[in-house]
Amino acid sequence: MTTTLTPRRPRPPAQPATLRARRLPAYAAPVIAVAALLLAAALVYGAGIGGPVLVVVVGALLYLAGLFVAANAVEGRRSARNRTWSALIHSAFVLAVLPLASVVWTLVSKGSERLDANFFGTSMNNIGARDANGGAYHAIVGTLQQVGIATLITVPLGVLCAIYIVEYGRGRFAFTIRFFVDVMTGIPSIVTGLFVLAFWVLIVSPWFNDGRPGFSGFAAALALSVLMLPTVVRSTEEMLRLVPAPLREGAYALGVPKWKTILRVVLPTALPGIVTGIMLAVARAAGETAPVLLVAGGGAAINFNPFENNQSSLALFVYQQAGEASKYSPARAWTAALTLVALVLVLTVAAKLLARRNRLGR
């Protein structure tokens, strides 16, 4: 007796269950934001307790509360938390960008009044309170010379100091250097100006000036270099520490000396970060007023010699024009401030492009 086995037909594959969760519509967040701003404006202006800034702050708080309530009712508590924290992060970003955008808009709107050839081609020499002309050519020259000399002094010292701390420094001496660099980071700028005034202007400069102390742009560059040094050292040190150890070990395994490894491997790898730290120091130095006022004295005439006579800078020019009793001075101050920001921006972009080109070339 034979039995025949009929093969079973395969079952059709089970269809995967689709997980569909309720979600807020795309227009919900903008509607809640507009409603929150309107309600905040009604509360603030109705009570007479503030202005637009308070309206934005209260509106942001009402928006976060409204978004959480709406998301909690539609999507659930977990999704509501996620939406609320995401909105809080985005709001913090907007609040951080708003002051920067306000500063840029104020500089451009008020500083564009004197963006002319006269401002960039003349100085304040023989310019009275009733004269509408006069420019910042002497201040631009002083800023470029003082910051340039300070950079030439600071960058080699700062980079070499950071290389010693990271690559060679061991023990108490390296700890002492790092400690004093940290202390120098918090020194007020006027203290560095007083130090250079007491040492260079009153003691050293009389040797080169027939026994008479004299102000100069070089003295201002020395004061600025003291301010720049800790920033360059600390930023370079952190960038060198971020270079992976296998890069150094690979070079050592090939028999490359340590100094050549630092020069050809470590420094090129850390170069973008080092350039960023240097430009931060340059930006700080370019905006300092007190050291230049103490040791360079300022001046209304053009001085191309940084080693003799008084010299001005853009930051000092802004300070002086802001205090002048003339209706034309505020426009000069705003244009000089805009020029200073643009100058630092151009130098930063140029340094970044140069560092990127050198890195790609290697």
Coordinates of C-alpha atoms in Angstrom, one line a residue:
M1 CA 0.0 0.0 0.0
T2 CA 1.5 3.2 -1.1
T3 CA 0.7 6.7 0.2
T4 CA 1.3 9.8 -1.8
L5 CA 2.5 12.9 0.1
T6 CA 1.2 16.1 -1.4
P7 CA 3.5 19.0 -0.8
R8 CA 2.1 21.8 1.2
R9 CA 1.7 25.0 -0.5
P10 CA 4.0 27.7 1.0
R11 CA 2.2 30.3 3.0
P12 CA 2.3 33.8 1.6
P13 CA 4.7 36.0 3.5
A14 CA 3.2 38.0 6.3
Q15 CA 2.8 41.6 5.5
P16 CA 4.8 43.7 7.9
A17 CA 2.7 45.8 10.2
T18 CA 3.0 49.5 9.5
L19 CA 3.7 51.6 12.5
R20 CA 1.8 54.8 12.1
A21 CA 2.1 57.4 14.9
R22 CA 0.1 60.6 15.1
R23 CA 2.2 63.6 14.4
L24 CA 1.7 67.3 14.5
P25 CA 1.1 68.9 11.1
A26 CA 3.9 70.9 9.5
Y27 CA 2.1 74.2 10.0
A28 CA 1.6 73.6 13.8
A29 CA 4.9 75.1 14.9
P30 CA 4.7 78.3 12.9
V31 CA 1.1 78.8 14.0
I32 CA 2.1 78.3 17.7
A33 CA 5.0 80.7 17.3
V34 CA 2.8 83.5 15.8
A35 CA 0.2 83.0 18.5
A36 CA 2.8 83.1 21.2
L37 CA 4.3 86.4 19.8
L38 CA 0.9 88.0 19.6
L39 CA -0.1 86.9 23.1
A40 CA 3.3 88.1 24.4
A41 CA 2.9 91.5 22.7
A42 CA -0.6 91.8 24.2
L43 CA 0.7 91.0 27.7
V44 CA 3.8 93.2 27.6
Y45 CA 2.3 96.2 25.8
G46 CA -1.0 95.9 27.6
A47 CA 0.7 95.9 31.0
G48 CA 3.3 98.5 29.8
I49 CA 6.2 96.6 31.4
G50 CA 8.7 96.4 28.5
G51 CA 9.5 96.7 24.8
P52 CA 10.3 94.4 21.8
V53 CA 13.1 92.5 23.6
L54 CA 10.7 91.4 26.4
V55 CA 8.1 90.5 23.8
V56 CA 10.6 88.1 22.1
V57 CA 11.6 86.6 25.5
V58 CA 8.0 86.1 26.7
G59 CA 7.0 84.9 23.2
A60 CA 9.8 82.3 23.2
L61 CA 8.7 80.9 26.6
L62 CA 5.0 80.8 25.5
Y63 CA 6.1 79.1 22.3
L64 CA 7.9 76.3 24.2
A65 CA 5.0 75.8 26.5
G66 CA 2.5 75.8 23.7
L67 CA 4.6 73.4 21.6
F68 CA 4.9 71.0 24.5
V69 CA 1.2 71.0 25.2
A70 CA 0.2 70.5 21.6
A71 CA 2.8 67.7 21.0
N72 CA 1.9 66.0 24.3
A73 CA -1.8 65.9 23.3
V74 CA -1.1 64.6 19.8
E75 CA 2.2 62.7 19.8
G76 CA 2.7 61.7 23.4
R77 CA 4.9 62.8 26.2
R78 CA 8.2 61.4 24.8
S79 CA 7.8 63.1 21.5
A80 CA 6.7 66.3 23.2
R81 CA 9.9 66.3 25.2
N82 CA 12.0 65.8 22.0
R83 CA 10.2 68.6 20.2
T84 CA 10.5 70.9 23.2
W85 CA 14.3 70.4 23.6
S86 CA 14.9 70.7 19.9
A87 CA 13.0 74.0 19.9
L88 CA 14.9 75.1 22.9
I89 CA 18.3 74.4 21.2
H90 CA 17.2 76.3 18.0
S91 CA 16.0 79.2 20.2
A92 CA 19.3 79.3 22.0
F93 CA 21.1 79.4 18.6
V94 CA 18.8 82.3 17.4
L95 CA 19.4 84.2 20.6
A96 CA 23.2 83.8 20.2
V97 CA 23.1 85.0 16.6
L98 CA 20.9 88.0 17.3
P99 CA 23.5 90.1 19.1
L100 CA 26.1 89.4 16.4
A101 CA 23.6 90.3 13.7
S102 CA 22.7 93.4 15.6
V103 CA 26.3 94.5 15.9
V104 CA 27.0 93.8 12.2
W105 CA 23.9 95.7 11.2
T106 CA 24.7 98.7 13.4
L107 CA 28.3 98.9 12.2
V108 CA 27.3 98.7 8.5
S109 CA 24.4 101.1 8.8
K110 CA 26.2 103.7 10.8
G111 CA 29.7 103.1 9.5
S112 CA 28.8 103.5 5.8
E113 CA 28.3 107.2 6.2
R114 CA 32.1 108.0 5.8
L115 CA 33.1 105.3 3.5
D116 CA 34.8 107.6 1.1
A117 CA 38.3 108.3 -0.3
N118 CA 38.8 111.2 2.1
F119 CA 38.4 109.0 5.1
F120 CA 40.9 106.5 3.9
G121 CA 43.3 108.9 2.4
T122 CA 43.7 111.7 4.9
S123 CA 44.5 112.1 8.6
M124 CA 43.1 114.3 11.4
N125 CA 46.0 116.7 11.2
N126 CA 44.8 120.3 11.2
I127 CA 41.2 119.2 11.3
G128 CA 39.0 121.2 13.7
A129 CA 35.7 120.5 15.3
R130 CA 33.7 122.2 12.5
D131 CA 35.5 120.4 9.7
A132 CA 33.5 117.6 8.1
N133 CA 36.6 116.1 6.5
G134 CA 39.4 114.2 8.1
G135 CA 40.1 110.5 8.1
A136 CA 41.8 107.6 9.7
Y137 CA 44.7 107.0 7.3
H138 CA 47.2 107.6 10.1
A139 CA 45.3 105.2 12.4
I140 CA 45.2 102.4 9.8
V141 CA 48.9 102.7 9.2
G142 CA 49.5 102.6 13.0
T143 CA 47.3 99.5 13.4
L144 CA 49.0 97.6 10.6
Q145 CA 52.5 98.4 11.9
Q146 CA 51.8 97.8 15.6
V147 CA 49.9 94.5 15.1
G148 CA 52.4 93.4 12.4
I149 CA 55.4 93.9 14.7
A150 CA 53.6 92.3 17.6
T151 CA 52.7 89.3 15.5
L152 CA 56.3 88.9 14.3
I153 CA 57.5 89.0 17.9
T154 CA 54.7 86.8 19.4
V155 CA 54.2 84.0 16.9
P156 CA 57.7 82.5 16.9
L157 CA 57.9 82.7 20.7
G158 CA 54.4 81.3 21.3
V159 CA 54.8 78.4 18.9
L160 CA 58.2 77.5 20.2
C161 CA 57.0 77.7 23.8
A162 CA 54.0 75.4 22.9
I163 CA 56.3 72.9 21.1
Y164 CA 58.5 72.8 24.2
I165 CA 55.6 72.2 26.6
V166 CA 54.0 69.5 24.5
E167 CA 57.0 67.7 22.9
Y168 CA 59.9 68.2 25.4
G169 CA 58.6 69.7 28.6
R170 CA 58.6 67.4 31.6
G171 CA 58.8 68.1 35.3
R172 CA 58.6 71.3 37.3
F173 CA 60.0 73.7 34.6
A174 CA 57.3 72.9 32.1
F175 CA 54.6 73.2 34.8
T176 CA 56.0 76.6 35.8
I177 CA 55.8 77.8 32.2
R178 CA 52.2 76.6 31.8
F179 CA 51.3 78.2 35.1
F180 CA 52.7 81.6 34.1
V181 CA 51.0 81.4 30.7
D182 CA 47.7 80.8 32.4
V183 CA 48.3 83.8 34.7
M184 CA 49.2 86.0 31.7
T185 CA 45.9 85.2 30.1
G186 CA 44.0 87.2 32.7
I187 CA 46.3 90.2 32.8
P188 CA 44.3 93.4 32.0
S189 CA 45.6 95.3 29.0
I190 CA 46.3 98.5 30.9
V191 CA 48.7 96.5 33.2
T192 CA 50.7 95.5 30.1
G193 CA 50.7 99.1 29.0
L194 CA 52.0 100.3 32.4
F195 CA 54.7 97.6 32.3
V196 CA 56.0 98.6 28.9
L197 CA 55.7 102.3 29.9
A198 CA 57.8 101.7 33.0
F199 CA 60.4 99.5 31.3
W200 CA 60.7 100.5 27.6
V201 CA 59.5 104.1 27.5
L202 CA 61.0 105.4 30.7
I203 CA 64.2 103.2 30.9
V204 CA 65.2 101.9 27.5
S205 CA 64.0 104.5 25.1
P206 CA 66.1 107.4 26.6
W207 CA 69.2 105.4 25.4
F208 CA 68.2 105.9 21.8
N209 CA 66.6 109.4 22.2
D210 CA 69.3 111.6 23.6
G211 CA 68.3 110.9 27.2
R212 CA 64.6 111.7 26.7
P213 CA 61.9 109.1 27.0
G214 CA 59.7 108.9 23.9
F215 CA 56.5 107.3 22.8
S216 CA 56.5 105.1 19.7
G217 CA 54.5 102.5 17.8
F218 CA 57.1 99.9 18.7
A219 CA 56.4 100.3 22.4
A220 CA 52.7 99.7 21.6
A221 CA 53.7 96.6 19.7
L222 CA 55.6 95.3 22.7
A223 CA 52.6 95.8 24.9
L224 CA 50.3 94.1 22.4
S225 CA 52.8 91.2 22.1
V226 CA 52.5 90.6 25.8
L227 CA 48.7 90.3 25.4
M228 CA 49.0 88.0 22.4
L229 CA 51.5 85.6 23.8
P230 CA 49.3 83.6 26.2
T231 CA 46.6 83.2 23.5
V232 CA 49.1 81.9 20.9
V233 CA 50.8 79.5 23.4
R234 CA 47.6 78.0 24.8
S235 CA 45.9 77.6 21.4
T236 CA 49.0 76.1 19.8
E237 CA 49.5 73.8 22.8
E238 CA 46.0 72.4 22.5
M239 CA 46.3 71.9 18.7
L240 CA 49.6 70.0 19.1
R241 CA 48.1 67.7 21.7
L242 CA 45.3 66.9 19.2
V243 CA 47.8 65.5 16.7
P244 CA 47.4 61.6 16.8
A245 CA 50.3 59.8 18.4
P246 CA 50.5 57.2 15.6
L247 CA 51.7 60.0 13.3
R248 CA 54.7 60.7 15.5
E249 CA 55.3 57.0 16.1
G250 CA 55.2 56.2 12.4
A251 CA 57.8 58.9 11.7
Y252 CA 60.0 57.6 14.6
A253 CA 59.8 54.1 13.2
L254 CA 61.1 55.3 9.9
G255 CA 64.1 56.8 11.6
V256 CA 63.1 60.4 11.3
P257 CA 64.6 62.6 14.0
K258 CA 62.3 64.2 16.5
W259 CA 62.9 67.8 15.4
K260 CA 62.1 66.9 11.8
T261 CA 59.0 65.0 12.8
I262 CA 57.7 68.1 14.6
L263 CA 58.6 70.3 11.6
R264 CA 57.3 68.0 8.8
V265 CA 54.5 66.0 10.5
V266 CA 53.2 67.6 13.7
L267 CA 53.1 71.3 12.7
P268 CA 51.5 70.8 9.3
T269 CA 48.8 68.7 10.9
A270 CA 48.0 71.2 13.5
L271 CA 48.5 74.3 11.3
P272 CA 44.8 75.2 10.7
G273 CA 44.1 75.3 14.5
I274 CA 47.4 77.2 15.1
V275 CA 46.4 79.8 12.5
T276 CA 43.0 80.2 14.2
G277 CA 44.6 80.8 17.6
I278 CA 47.0 83.4 16.1
M279 CA 44.2 85.2 14.4
L280 CA 42.2 85.3 17.7
A281 CA 45.3 86.9 19.3
V282 CA 45.6 89.4 16.4
A283 CA 42.0 90.4 16.7
R284 CA 42.4 91.0 20.4
A285 CA 45.5 93.1 19.8
A286 CA 44.0 95.1 17.1
G287 CA 41.1 96.1 19.3
E288 CA 43.1 97.3 22.3
T289 CA 43.1 100.9 23.3
A290 CA 44.7 101.4 26.7
P291 CA 48.2 100.1 25.8
V292 CA 48.4 102.2 22.7
L293 CA 47.2 105.3 24.6
L294 CA 49.8 104.8 27.3
V295 CA 53.0 104.0 25.3
A296 CA 52.3 105.3 21.8
G297 CA 50.4 108.5 22.8
G298 CA 48.2 108.7 19.8
G299 CA 48.5 111.5 17.3
A300 CA 46.6 113.3 14.5
A301 CA 49.4 113.2 11.9
I302 CA 50.7 110.3 9.8
N303 CA 53.7 108.5 11.1
F304 CA 55.3 105.8 9.1
N305 CA 58.2 105.2 11.5
P306 CA 57.1 103.0 14.3
F307 CA 60.3 103.6 16.3
E308 CA 60.0 107.4 16.7
N309 CA 57.3 109.8 17.8
N310 CA 53.6 109.3 18.6
Q311 CA 51.5 106.9 16.6
S312 CA 47.8 106.2 16.6
S313 CA 45.6 103.1 15.9
L314 CA 42.1 102.4 14.8
A315 CA 40.9 101.4 18.3
L316 CA 42.4 104.6 19.8
F317 CA 41.0 106.6 16.9
V318 CA 37.5 105.3 17.7
Y319 CA 38.0 106.1 21.4
Q320 CA 39.1 109.7 20.7
Q321 CA 36.4 110.4 18.1
A322 CA 33.7 109.1 20.4
G323 CA 34.7 111.7 23.0
E324 CA 35.1 114.6 20.6
A325 CA 32.7 117.5 20.9
S326 CA 31.9 117.6 17.2
K327 CA 28.9 116.6 15.2
Y328 CA 31.2 114.9 12.6
S329 CA 33.1 112.8 15.1
P330 CA 30.5 110.0 15.6
A331 CA 30.4 109.2 11.9
R332 CA 34.2 108.9 11.9
A333 CA 34.2 106.7 15.0
W334 CA 31.6 104.3 13.4
T335 CA 33.4 104.1 10.1
A336 CA 36.7 103.4 11.9
A337 CA 35.1 100.7 13.9
L338 CA 33.7 99.1 10.7
T339 CA 37.1 99.4 9.1
L340 CA 38.8 97.7 12.1
V341 CA 36.3 94.8 11.9
A342 CA 36.7 94.5 8.2
L343 CA 40.5 94.5 8.5
V344 CA 40.5 91.7 11.0
L345 CA 38.0 89.7 8.9
V346 CA 40.2 90.1 5.8
L347 CA 43.3 89.1 7.6
T348 CA 41.6 86.0 9.1
V349 CA 40.2 84.8 5.8
A350 CA 43.6 85.4 4.1
A351 CA 45.4 83.4 6.8
K352 CA 42.9 80.6 6.7
L353 CA 43.2 80.3 2.9
L354 CA 47.0 80.4 3.1
A355 CA 47.0 77.6 5.8
R356 CA 44.6 75.5 3.7
R357 CA 46.7 76.0 0.6
N358 CA 49.9 75.0 2.4
R359 CA 48.2 71.9 3.9
L360 CA 46.8 70.8 0.5
G361 CA 50.2 71.4 -1.1
R362 CA 51.9 68.9 1.3

